[in-house]
Coordinates of C-alpha atoms in Angstrom, one line a residue:
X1 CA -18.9 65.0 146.0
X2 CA -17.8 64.8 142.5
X3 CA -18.7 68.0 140.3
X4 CA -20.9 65.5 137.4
X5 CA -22.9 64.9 140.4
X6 CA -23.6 68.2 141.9
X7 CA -24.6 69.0 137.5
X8 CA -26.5 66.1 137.5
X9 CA -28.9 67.0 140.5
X10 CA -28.7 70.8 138.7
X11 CA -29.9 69.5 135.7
X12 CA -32.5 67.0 137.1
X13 CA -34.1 70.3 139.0
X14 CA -34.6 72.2 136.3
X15 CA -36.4 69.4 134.6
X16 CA -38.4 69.0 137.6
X17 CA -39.4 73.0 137.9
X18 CA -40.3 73.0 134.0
X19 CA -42.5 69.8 135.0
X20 CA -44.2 71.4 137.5
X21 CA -44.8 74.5 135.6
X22 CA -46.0 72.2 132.8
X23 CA -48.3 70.9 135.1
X24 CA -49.3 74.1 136.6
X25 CA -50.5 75.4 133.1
X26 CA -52.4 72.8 132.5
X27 CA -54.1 72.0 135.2
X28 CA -55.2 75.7 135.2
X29 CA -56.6 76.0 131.4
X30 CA -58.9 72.9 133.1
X31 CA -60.0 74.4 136.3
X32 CA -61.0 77.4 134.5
X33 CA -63.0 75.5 132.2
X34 CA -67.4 75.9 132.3
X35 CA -67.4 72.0 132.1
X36 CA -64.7 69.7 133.2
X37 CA -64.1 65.8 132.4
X38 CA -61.5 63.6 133.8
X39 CA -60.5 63.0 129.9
X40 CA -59.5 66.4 128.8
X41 CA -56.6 66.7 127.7
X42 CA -55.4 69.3 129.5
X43 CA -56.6 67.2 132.7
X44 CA -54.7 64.7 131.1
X45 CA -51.4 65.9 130.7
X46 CA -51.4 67.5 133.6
X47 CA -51.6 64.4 135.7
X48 CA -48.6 63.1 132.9
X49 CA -46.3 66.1 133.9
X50 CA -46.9 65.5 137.4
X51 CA -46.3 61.9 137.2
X52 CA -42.9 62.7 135.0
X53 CA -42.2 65.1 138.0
X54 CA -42.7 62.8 140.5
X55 CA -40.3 60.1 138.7
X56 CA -37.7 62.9 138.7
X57 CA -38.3 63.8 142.4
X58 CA -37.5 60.4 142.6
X59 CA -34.3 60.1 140.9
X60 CA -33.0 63.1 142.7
X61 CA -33.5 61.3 145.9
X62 CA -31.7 58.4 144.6
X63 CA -29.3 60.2 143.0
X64 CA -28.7 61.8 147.2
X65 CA -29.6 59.6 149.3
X66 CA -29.1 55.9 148.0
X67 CA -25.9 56.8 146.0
X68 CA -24.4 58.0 149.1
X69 CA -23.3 61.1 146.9
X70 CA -21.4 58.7 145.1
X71 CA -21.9 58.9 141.1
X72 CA -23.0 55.5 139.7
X73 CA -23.8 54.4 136.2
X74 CA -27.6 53.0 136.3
X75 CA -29.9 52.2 138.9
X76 CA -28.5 48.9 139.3
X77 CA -25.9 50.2 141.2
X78 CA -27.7 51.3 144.3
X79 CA -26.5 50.1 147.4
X80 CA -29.8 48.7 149.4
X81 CA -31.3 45.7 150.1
X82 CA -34.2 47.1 148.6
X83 CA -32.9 48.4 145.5
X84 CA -34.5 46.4 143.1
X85 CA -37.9 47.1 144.8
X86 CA -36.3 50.7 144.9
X87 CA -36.2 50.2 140.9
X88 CA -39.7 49.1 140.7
X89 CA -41.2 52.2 142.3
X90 CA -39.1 54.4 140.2
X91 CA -40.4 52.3 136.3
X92 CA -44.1 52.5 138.5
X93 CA -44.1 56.0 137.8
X94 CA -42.1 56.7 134.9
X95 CA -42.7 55.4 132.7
X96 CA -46.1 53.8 133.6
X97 CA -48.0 56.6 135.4
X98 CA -46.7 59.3 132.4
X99 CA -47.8 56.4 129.7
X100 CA -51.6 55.9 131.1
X101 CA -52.9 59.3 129.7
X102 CA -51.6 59.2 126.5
X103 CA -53.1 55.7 126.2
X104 CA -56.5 57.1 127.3
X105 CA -55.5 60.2 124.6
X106 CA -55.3 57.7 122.0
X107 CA -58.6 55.9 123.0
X108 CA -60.7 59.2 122.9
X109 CA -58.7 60.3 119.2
X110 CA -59.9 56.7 117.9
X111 CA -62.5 55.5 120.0
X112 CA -64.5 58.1 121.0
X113 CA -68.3 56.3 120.8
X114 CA -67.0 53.2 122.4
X115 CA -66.1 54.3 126.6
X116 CA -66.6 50.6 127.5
X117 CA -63.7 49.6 124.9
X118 CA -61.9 52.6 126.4
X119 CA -61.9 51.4 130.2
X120 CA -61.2 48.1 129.1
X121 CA -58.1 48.7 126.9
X122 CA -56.8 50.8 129.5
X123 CA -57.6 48.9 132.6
X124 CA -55.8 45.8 130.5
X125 CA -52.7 47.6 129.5
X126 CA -52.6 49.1 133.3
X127 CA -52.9 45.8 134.7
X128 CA -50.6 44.0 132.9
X129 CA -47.8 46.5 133.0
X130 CA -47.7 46.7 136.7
X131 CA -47.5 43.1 136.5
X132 CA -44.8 43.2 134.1
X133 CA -42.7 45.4 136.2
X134 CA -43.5 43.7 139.5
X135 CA -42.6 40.1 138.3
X136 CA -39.4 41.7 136.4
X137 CA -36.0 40.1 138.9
X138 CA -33.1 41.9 137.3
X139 CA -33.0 45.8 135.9
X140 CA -32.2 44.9 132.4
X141 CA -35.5 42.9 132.8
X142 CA -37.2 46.3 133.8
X143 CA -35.3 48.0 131.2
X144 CA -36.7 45.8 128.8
X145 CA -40.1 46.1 129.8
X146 CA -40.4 49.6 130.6
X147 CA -39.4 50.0 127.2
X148 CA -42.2 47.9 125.8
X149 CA -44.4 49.9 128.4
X150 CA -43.5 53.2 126.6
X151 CA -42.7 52.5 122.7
X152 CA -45.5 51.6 121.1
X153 CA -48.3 53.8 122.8
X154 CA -45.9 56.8 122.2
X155 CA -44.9 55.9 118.5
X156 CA -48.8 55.5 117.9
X157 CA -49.3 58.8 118.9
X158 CA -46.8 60.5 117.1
X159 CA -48.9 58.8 113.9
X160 CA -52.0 59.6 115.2
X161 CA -50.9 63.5 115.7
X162 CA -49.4 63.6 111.9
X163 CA -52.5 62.1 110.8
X164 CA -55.1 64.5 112.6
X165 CA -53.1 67.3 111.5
X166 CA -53.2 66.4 107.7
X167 CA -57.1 65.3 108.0
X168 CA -57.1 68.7 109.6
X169 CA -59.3 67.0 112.6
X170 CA -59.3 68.4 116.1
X171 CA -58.9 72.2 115.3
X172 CA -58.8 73.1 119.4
X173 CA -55.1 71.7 119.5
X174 CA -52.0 72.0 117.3
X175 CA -51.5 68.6 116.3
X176 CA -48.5 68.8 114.2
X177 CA -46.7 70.7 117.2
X178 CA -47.3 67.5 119.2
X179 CA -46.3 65.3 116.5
X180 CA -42.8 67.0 116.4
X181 CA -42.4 67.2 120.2
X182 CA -43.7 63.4 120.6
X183 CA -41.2 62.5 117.7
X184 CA -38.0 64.7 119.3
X185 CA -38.6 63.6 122.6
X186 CA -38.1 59.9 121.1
X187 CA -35.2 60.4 119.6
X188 CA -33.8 62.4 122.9
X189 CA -34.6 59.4 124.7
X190 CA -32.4 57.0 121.9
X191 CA -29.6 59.2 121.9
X192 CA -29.3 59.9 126.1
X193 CA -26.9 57.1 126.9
X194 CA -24.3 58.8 124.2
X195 CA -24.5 62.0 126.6
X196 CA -22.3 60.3 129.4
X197 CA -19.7 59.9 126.6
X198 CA -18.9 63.4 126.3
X199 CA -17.5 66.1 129.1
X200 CA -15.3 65.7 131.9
X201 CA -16.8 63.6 134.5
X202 CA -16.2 60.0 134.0
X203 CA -19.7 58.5 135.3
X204 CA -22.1 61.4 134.3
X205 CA -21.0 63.4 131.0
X206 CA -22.8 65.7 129.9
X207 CA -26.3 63.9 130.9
X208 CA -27.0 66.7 133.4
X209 CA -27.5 68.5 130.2
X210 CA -29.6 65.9 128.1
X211 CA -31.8 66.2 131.2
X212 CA -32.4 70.3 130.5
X213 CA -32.5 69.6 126.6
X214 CA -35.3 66.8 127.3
X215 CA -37.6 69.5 128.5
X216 CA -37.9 70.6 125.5
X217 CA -40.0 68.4 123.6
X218 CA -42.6 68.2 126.5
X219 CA -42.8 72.3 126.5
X220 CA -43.7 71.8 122.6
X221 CA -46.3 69.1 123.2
X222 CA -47.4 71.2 126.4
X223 CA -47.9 74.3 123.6
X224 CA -49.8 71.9 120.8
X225 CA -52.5 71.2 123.7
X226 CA -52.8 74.7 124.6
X227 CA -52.9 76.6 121.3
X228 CA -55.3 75.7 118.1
X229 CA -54.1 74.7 115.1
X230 CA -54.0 77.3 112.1
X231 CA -56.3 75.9 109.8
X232 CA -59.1 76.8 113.2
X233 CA -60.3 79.4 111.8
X234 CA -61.2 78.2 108.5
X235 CA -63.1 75.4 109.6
X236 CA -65.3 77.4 112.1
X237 CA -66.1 80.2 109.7

């Protein structure tokens, strides 16, 4: 087994544990809650970090299993009958299942008084991305559409996070910290395929690495739902 891959599965695991303990944070701020609702955010991204968890989980067992500890350069490559079904699971969870809370994130930011417009919009977008990705016959097909899946709901809320920071809205959360993490974690994602360019394995790169670096980003958007912003304590006194 060639060294890129034994980094590669490295790498992927400690995204998975910081995912986890992303999760695990979360999750716990809600539980200890007096009142909790399915559409708190810290609900909310918990389920995302499990679901981005989950996706990773999966890649590692692609990665093993399907590879046949052989390093390949997409997904296309795996060797199954069911690989582009394969595929499809893989896109069903990430980036679909991480997408869906931040789409109901941006519904409660902007459409708070309307919860009919809210389960609508999302039950549409759910519905006809799944459809997207189970009609899709080729992976640059899914590629494509996964990409449409993920864009626009996270460039929105990168704007939506600058914009309640300078209307100095929603003091409970620091809104400019998820801003910046939404907005790194972007550009991490535009700039992974140059990873594979660099270091000594021929296949892999240094992507093992982008997958550590990539953790970043979601631990400061994990910290801007967890902490208040510092204008707080101005606007409750």
């Amino acid at each position: 087994m060639f060294e890129g891959f034994n980094l590669i599965l490295f790498g992927t695991g400690l995204k998975i544990l910081g995912l986890s303990i992303l999760a695990y944070i979360m999750l716990h701020r809600w539980f200890k809650q007096e009142k909790r609702y399915m559409g708190d955010f810290p609900f909310l991204m918990g389920i995302t970090f499990i679901m981005y968890a989950i996706g990773k989980i999966y890649d590692l067992i692609v990665y093993y299993y399907l590879a046949g500890g052989q390093p390949f350069q997409d997904l296309s490559e795996i060797n199954s009958p069911y690989g582009l079904f394969l595929i499809k699971i893989r896109f069903f969870f990430s980036p679909l299942l991480v997408i869906i809370p931040y789409v109901i994130i941006m519904l409660e930011i902007w459409m708070d008084d309307k919860p009919k417009w809210q389960i609508v919009i999302t039950s549409s977008f759910s519905a006809s991305s799944i459809t997207a990705i189970l009609v899709c016959q080729t992976y640059a097909q899914i590629l494509l559409v996964s990409a449409s899946i993920t864009v626009v709901p996270v460039l929105l809320s990168v704007v939506s996070f600058f914009i309640i920071y300078q209307k100095r809205r929603m003091p409970e959360i620091n809104s400019l910290l998820i801003a910046f993490g939404q907005l790194l974690f972007i550009i991490l994602q535009f700039i992974r395929p140059i990873w594979a360019q660099f270091g000594s394995d021929p296949v892999w790169g240094l992507t093992w690495l982008a997958e550590i670096i990539e953790t970043i980003p979601l631990v400061i958007n994990g910290w801007g739902f967890l902490t208040p912003a510092w204008y707080s304590e101005k606007i409750n006194m």
